[in-house]
Amino acid sequence: MNSSEEIAVSGISAGRSAMRMGPAELVQAAAMARRFYLEGKSKIQIAEEFGVSRFKVARVLETALERDLVRIEIRVPAELDAERSDALRARYGLRHAVVVESPAEEQDDAPDPENLGEVAADLLGELVAEGDVLGLAWGRSTIHMAAALDRLPPCTVVQLTGVYDAGTAERGSVEAVRRAAQVSGGEAHPIYAPMLLPDPATAAALREQTGIARAFEYFDKVTVAAVSIGSWEPGISTVHDMLSDEERAHYASLGVAAEMSAHLFDADGRRVGRDLGERCITVEADRLRRIPEVVAIAGGLRKAAAIGAVLRSGLVTSLVTDTAAADYLLTESAAGVRPALERADPDGE
């Protein structure tokens, strides 16, 4: 995750064009460049030290770049695509966009690249500050991310959704919450309940249980959240797989294109099938929208359209994805794209 900038300053091997400068000019330019690029001094501080105007310092630094006296090299790890990351950030108004290289032979039905979780773990290490409340929603990507965590400042970790299957809690989102809390040394507030219940009454009763109610109390305090995104297809959306054939057909008729934390979205990012939420143990959409930083982790061609739909919902602020999904997102129609930083609700609510 760490990018590095290498700055080489040399007054000796300055390049053929730089030889037009006299030795005193070369020495002064190299010294000024060293102060500015390596020591972090301001142009005003440099001007005061050398007894010249800050405009003279600016001209010297510009000349040093033009004549190859100063060489600036920006490098990121090979797995990161800095150009696509910046383009994606700008297109959707994201706070952070990190694009990793897709597998060499990407297939339409390929799973999320495994390294998404590792990169997302590094990103959370940057974003979470001491005293924050970190929220983790169910999803294979967030579970992989939690397993890859190796640094987090002291923070409280709360589960934002129930689990896919209560029988998998030990290796699912409950374990992800425990793992994150262990790394940070903070409190853990897991939710021991399924994400989807048979009816609204059962879901409401579970929300009143002490442990679950305590976790829900933290939802308004969450400062950073990590979520996964699914397409409305078998094996790609947890909620899709938990419903009956009749229910799937019903929600498909409403135009579902994406699912995130048991919330359904059409291609324009509008929420559909809201009645489903009454049966789910999950953070409400309006609470998600109030969380300052919501990082979505999803990639692959099979999820690309779904990622675009969720980005248009205004619920997420940052994205960790791969080059396959990024290329789709950068070429799809701009119609309906809403900058994520505005947290705009396509439904106008």
Coordinates of C-alpha atoms in Angstrom, one line a residue:
M1 CA 0.0 0.0 0.0
N2 CA 2.8 2.4 0.6
S3 CA 3.9 4.5 -2.4
S4 CA 7.3 6.0 -2.5
E5 CA 8.8 9.1 -4.1
E6 CA 12.5 9.0 -4.9
I7 CA 14.2 12.3 -5.4
A8 CA 17.7 12.3 -6.7
V9 CA 19.6 15.6 -6.4
S10 CA 23.1 15.9 -7.9
G11 CA 25.3 18.8 -8.7
I12 CA 27.9 16.7 -10.4
S13 CA 26.1 14.4 -12.9
A14 CA 23.6 17.0 -13.8
G15 CA 23.1 16.2 -17.4
R16 CA 24.4 17.8 -20.6
S17 CA 21.9 20.7 -20.5
A18 CA 22.7 21.6 -17.0
M19 CA 26.3 22.2 -17.9
R20 CA 25.3 25.6 -19.3
M21 CA 24.9 26.6 -15.7
G22 CA 28.1 27.9 -14.0
P23 CA 29.5 26.0 -11.1
A24 CA 28.2 28.5 -8.5
E25 CA 24.7 28.3 -10.0
L26 CA 24.9 24.5 -10.0
V27 CA 26.0 24.4 -6.4
Q28 CA 23.3 26.8 -5.3
A29 CA 20.6 25.1 -7.3
A30 CA 21.5 21.7 -5.9
A31 CA 21.5 23.1 -2.3
M32 CA 18.1 24.8 -2.8
A33 CA 16.7 21.6 -4.3
R34 CA 18.0 19.6 -1.4
R35 CA 16.4 22.0 1.1
F36 CA 13.1 21.9 -0.7
Y37 CA 12.7 18.3 -1.9
L38 CA 14.6 16.4 0.8
E39 CA 14.5 18.5 3.9
G40 CA 10.9 19.8 3.4
K41 CA 11.8 23.5 3.8
S42 CA 9.5 26.2 2.3
K43 CA 10.5 28.5 -0.5
I44 CA 10.4 31.4 2.0
Q45 CA 12.7 29.6 4.4
I46 CA 15.1 28.9 1.5
A47 CA 15.0 32.5 0.3
E48 CA 15.9 33.8 3.8
E49 CA 18.8 31.3 4.1
F50 CA 20.3 32.3 0.7
G51 CA 19.4 36.0 0.9
V52 CA 17.3 36.0 -2.3
S53 CA 13.6 36.4 -3.1
R54 CA 11.2 33.5 -2.9
F55 CA 10.5 34.1 -6.6
K56 CA 14.2 33.5 -7.3
V57 CA 14.0 30.3 -5.4
A58 CA 10.9 29.2 -7.4
R59 CA 12.8 30.0 -10.7
V60 CA 15.9 28.0 -9.6
L61 CA 13.8 25.0 -8.6
E62 CA 11.9 25.1 -11.9
T63 CA 15.2 25.3 -13.8
A64 CA 16.6 22.4 -11.8
L65 CA 13.7 20.3 -13.0
E66 CA 13.9 21.4 -16.6
R67 CA 17.7 20.7 -16.8
D68 CA 17.6 17.4 -15.1
L69 CA 19.5 18.6 -12.0
V70 CA 16.6 17.2 -10.0
R71 CA 14.9 13.9 -11.0
I72 CA 11.7 12.9 -9.3
E73 CA 10.5 9.3 -9.6
I74 CA 7.2 8.1 -8.3
R75 CA 6.8 4.4 -7.7
V76 CA 4.1 2.2 -6.3
P77 CA 4.1 -1.5 -5.7
A78 CA 3.6 -3.4 -9.0
E79 CA 0.2 -4.8 -7.9
L80 CA -1.3 -1.3 -7.6
D81 CA -2.5 0.7 -10.7
A82 CA -2.0 4.3 -9.7
E83 CA -3.4 5.7 -13.0
R84 CA -6.6 3.8 -12.9
S85 CA -7.0 4.5 -9.2
D86 CA -6.8 8.3 -9.7
A87 CA -9.1 8.2 -12.7
L88 CA -11.7 6.2 -10.8
R89 CA -11.4 8.5 -7.8
A90 CA -12.0 11.5 -10.0
R91 CA -14.9 10.0 -12.0
Y92 CA -17.0 9.0 -9.0
G93 CA -15.8 11.7 -6.6
L94 CA -14.4 9.1 -4.2
R95 CA -12.3 10.0 -1.3
H96 CA -10.1 7.0 -1.9
A97 CA -9.9 4.6 -4.8
V98 CA -7.3 1.8 -4.9
V99 CA -7.1 -0.5 -8.0
V100 CA -5.1 -3.7 -7.9
E101 CA -4.1 -5.8 -10.8
S102 CA -6.6 -8.4 -11.9
P103 CA -5.4 -12.0 -12.3
A104 CA -3.7 -12.7 -15.6
E105 CA -6.6 -14.7 -16.9
E106 CA -9.7 -12.9 -15.6
Q107 CA -12.9 -14.7 -16.2
D108 CA -16.5 -13.4 -16.1
D109 CA -17.3 -15.9 -13.3
A110 CA -14.0 -15.5 -11.4
P111 CA -14.2 -14.7 -7.7
D112 CA -13.0 -11.5 -6.2
P113 CA -9.2 -11.3 -6.4
E114 CA -7.8 -12.6 -3.2
N115 CA -5.4 -9.6 -2.8
L116 CA -8.3 -7.2 -2.5
G117 CA -8.6 -8.1 1.1
E118 CA -4.9 -7.6 1.8
V119 CA -4.9 -4.2 0.1
A120 CA -8.1 -3.2 1.9
A121 CA -6.5 -4.2 5.2
D122 CA -3.6 -1.9 4.5
L123 CA -6.0 0.9 3.6
L124 CA -8.0 0.5 6.9
G125 CA -4.6 0.7 8.7
E126 CA -4.3 4.2 7.2
L127 CA -7.8 5.3 7.7
V128 CA -8.7 4.2 11.2
A129 CA -7.4 6.5 14.0
E130 CA -7.2 5.8 17.7
G131 CA -10.6 6.0 19.3
D132 CA -12.6 5.4 16.1
V133 CA -15.4 2.9 15.8
L134 CA -14.9 0.4 13.0
G135 CA -17.9 -1.3 11.5
L136 CA -17.6 -4.5 9.5
A137 CA -20.5 -5.8 7.4
W138 CA -20.9 -9.4 6.3
G139 CA -19.1 -10.3 3.0
R140 CA -16.4 -12.6 1.8
S141 CA -14.2 -9.6 0.9
T142 CA -14.5 -8.1 4.4
I143 CA -13.8 -11.5 6.0
H144 CA -10.6 -11.8 3.9
M145 CA -9.7 -8.2 4.7
A146 CA -10.0 -8.9 8.5
A147 CA -7.9 -12.0 8.2
A148 CA -5.2 -9.9 6.5
L149 CA -5.1 -7.2 9.2
D150 CA -1.8 -6.7 10.9
R151 CA -2.1 -3.2 12.2
L152 CA -4.9 -1.0 13.6
P153 CA -4.8 1.7 16.2
P154 CA -6.9 1.1 19.4
C155 CA -10.5 1.2 18.3
T156 CA -13.9 -0.4 19.0
V157 CA -15.1 -2.9 16.4
V158 CA -18.8 -3.5 15.7
Q159 CA -20.5 -5.9 13.4
L160 CA -22.9 -4.1 11.0
T161 CA -24.9 -7.1 9.8
G162 CA -26.0 -10.5 10.9
V163 CA -24.2 -13.6 9.5
Y164 CA -24.9 -15.5 6.3
D165 CA -25.5 -18.6 8.4
A166 CA -25.5 -18.7 12.1
G167 CA -23.6 -22.0 11.9
T168 CA -20.6 -20.3 10.2
A169 CA -20.2 -17.6 12.8
E170 CA -16.8 -18.9 13.9
R171 CA -15.3 -18.5 10.5
G172 CA -17.4 -15.6 9.2
S173 CA -18.3 -12.0 10.1
V174 CA -18.2 -12.7 13.9
E175 CA -14.7 -14.0 13.6
A176 CA -13.8 -11.0 11.4
V177 CA -14.9 -8.6 14.2
R178 CA -13.0 -10.6 16.8
R179 CA -9.9 -10.6 14.6
A180 CA -10.0 -6.8 14.0
A181 CA -10.6 -6.1 17.7
Q182 CA -7.6 -8.4 18.6
V183 CA -5.3 -6.5 16.2
S184 CA -6.4 -3.2 17.5
G185 CA -6.7 -4.1 21.2
G186 CA -10.2 -2.6 21.4
E187 CA -13.6 -3.9 22.2
A188 CA -15.5 -6.3 20.0
H189 CA -19.3 -6.1 19.5
P190 CA -20.3 -9.1 17.3
I191 CA -23.9 -10.0 16.3
Y192 CA -24.8 -13.7 16.9
A193 CA -27.8 -13.8 14.6
P194 CA -28.6 -14.6 11.0
M195 CA -28.7 -11.7 8.5
L196 CA -32.1 -12.8 7.1
L197 CA -35.0 -13.9 9.2
P198 CA -38.3 -15.6 8.1
D199 CA -40.5 -12.6 8.9
P200 CA -40.3 -9.0 10.3
A201 CA -41.6 -10.0 13.7
T202 CA -38.8 -12.5 14.3
A203 CA -36.2 -9.9 13.2
A204 CA -37.7 -7.2 15.4
A205 CA -37.6 -9.6 18.4
L206 CA -33.9 -10.4 17.8
R207 CA -33.0 -6.7 17.6
E208 CA -34.3 -6.3 21.1
Q209 CA -32.0 -9.0 22.5
T210 CA -29.3 -7.6 24.8
G211 CA -26.2 -8.4 22.7
I212 CA -27.7 -7.4 19.4
A213 CA -29.2 -4.2 20.8
R214 CA -25.8 -3.3 22.3
A215 CA -24.2 -3.6 18.8
F216 CA -27.0 -1.5 17.2
E217 CA -26.3 1.2 19.8
Y218 CA -22.9 1.6 18.2
F219 CA -24.1 2.1 14.7
D220 CA -24.5 5.9 15.0
K221 CA -20.9 6.0 16.5
V222 CA -19.2 4.2 13.6
T223 CA -16.6 6.4 11.9
V224 CA -15.1 3.9 9.4
A225 CA -17.0 1.0 7.8
A226 CA -16.0 -1.8 5.5
V227 CA -18.7 -3.4 3.2
S228 CA -18.9 -5.9 0.4
I229 CA -20.9 -5.6 -2.8
G230 CA -22.8 -8.4 -4.6
S231 CA -24.5 -8.8 -8.0
W232 CA -28.0 -10.2 -8.1
E233 CA -26.9 -13.6 -9.2
P234 CA -26.4 -17.0 -7.6
G235 CA -23.1 -17.3 -5.6
I236 CA -22.4 -13.6 -5.9
S237 CA -25.1 -12.1 -3.6
T238 CA -25.5 -13.6 -0.1
V239 CA -29.1 -12.3 0.1
H240 CA -30.0 -13.8 -3.3
D241 CA -28.8 -17.2 -2.1
M242 CA -30.8 -17.0 1.1
L243 CA -34.2 -16.3 -0.6
S244 CA -36.7 -18.7 -2.2
D245 CA -37.0 -18.9 -6.0
E246 CA -40.3 -17.0 -5.7
E247 CA -38.7 -14.2 -3.7
R248 CA -35.8 -13.9 -6.0
A249 CA -38.1 -13.6 -9.0
H250 CA -40.1 -10.9 -7.1
Y251 CA -37.1 -8.7 -6.4
A252 CA -35.6 -9.3 -9.8
S253 CA -38.8 -7.9 -11.2
L254 CA -38.1 -4.7 -9.3
G255 CA -34.9 -4.3 -11.3
V256 CA -32.3 -5.3 -8.6
A257 CA -28.8 -4.9 -9.9
A258 CA -26.8 -4.9 -6.7
E259 CA -26.9 -5.8 -3.1
M260 CA -24.9 -4.4 -0.2
S261 CA -25.4 -5.3 3.5
A262 CA -28.9 -6.7 2.6
H263 CA -29.9 -3.4 0.8
L264 CA -31.0 -3.8 -2.8
F265 CA -30.3 -1.3 -5.6
D266 CA -31.3 -0.8 -9.2
A267 CA -28.8 0.2 -11.9
D268 CA -29.2 3.9 -11.0
G269 CA -28.3 3.3 -7.4
R270 CA -31.9 3.7 -6.1
R271 CA -33.0 1.4 -3.3
V272 CA -35.7 -1.2 -4.2
G273 CA -37.3 -4.0 -2.3
R274 CA -37.1 -2.1 1.0
D275 CA -39.5 -4.5 2.6
L276 CA -36.6 -7.0 2.7
G277 CA -34.9 -4.8 5.3
E278 CA -37.7 -5.4 7.8
R279 CA -36.6 -9.1 7.9
C280 CA -32.9 -8.4 8.1
I281 CA -30.4 -7.7 10.9
T282 CA -28.4 -5.0 9.3
V283 CA -27.3 -1.4 9.6
E284 CA -30.0 0.9 8.0
A285 CA -29.1 2.8 4.8
D286 CA -29.6 6.2 6.4
R287 CA -27.1 5.3 9.1
L288 CA -24.6 4.1 6.5
R289 CA -24.9 7.4 4.7
R290 CA -24.0 9.2 7.9
I291 CA -20.8 7.2 8.5
P292 CA -17.9 9.5 7.5
E293 CA -15.9 6.8 5.7
V294 CA -17.5 3.7 4.1
V295 CA -15.0 1.5 2.2
A296 CA -16.5 -0.9 -0.4
I297 CA -14.4 -4.0 -1.3
A298 CA -15.4 -5.7 -4.5
G299 CA -13.9 -6.6 -7.8
G300 CA -14.1 -8.8 -10.9
L301 CA -16.0 -8.4 -14.1
R302 CA -19.0 -10.2 -12.7
K303 CA -19.5 -7.5 -10.1
A304 CA -18.5 -4.4 -12.1
A305 CA -22.1 -3.3 -12.9
A306 CA -23.1 -3.9 -9.3
I307 CA -20.2 -1.8 -8.0
G308 CA -21.3 1.1 -10.3
A309 CA -24.8 0.9 -9.0
V310 CA -23.7 1.1 -5.4
L311 CA -21.3 4.0 -6.1
R312 CA -24.3 5.9 -7.6
S313 CA -26.2 5.2 -4.3
G314 CA -24.0 7.7 -2.5
L315 CA -23.6 5.3 0.4
V316 CA -19.9 4.6 0.0
T317 CA -17.0 7.0 0.0
S318 CA -14.1 4.8 -1.0
L319 CA -13.5 1.7 -3.1
V320 CA -10.9 -1.1 -3.3
T321 CA -11.3 -3.0 -6.6
D322 CA -9.3 -4.5 -9.5
T323 CA -8.4 -3.5 -13.0
A324 CA -11.1 -5.5 -14.6
A325 CA -13.9 -3.8 -12.7
A326 CA -12.1 -0.4 -12.9
D327 CA -12.0 -0.6 -16.7
Y328 CA -15.7 -1.2 -16.8
L329 CA -16.5 1.6 -14.4
L330 CA -14.3 4.0 -16.3
T331 CA -16.0 3.3 -19.6
E332 CA -19.7 3.0 -18.6
S333 CA -22.1 5.8 -19.3
A334 CA -21.7 8.8 -17.1
A335 CA -25.4 9.3 -16.9
G336 CA -26.6 9.1 -13.3
V337 CA -23.1 9.0 -11.8
R338 CA -23.1 10.9 -8.5
P339 CA -20.0 12.0 -6.7
A340 CA -19.6 9.8 -3.6
L341 CA -18.4 12.7 -1.5
E342 CA -21.7 14.4 -1.8
R343 CA -23.4 11.3 -0.2
A344 CA -26.3 12.1 -2.5
D345 CA -29.4 9.9 -2.3
P346 CA -30.7 9.1 -5.8
D347 CA -34.2 8.9 -4.2
G348 CA -33.9 12.4 -2.9
E349 CA -34.5 11.4 0.7

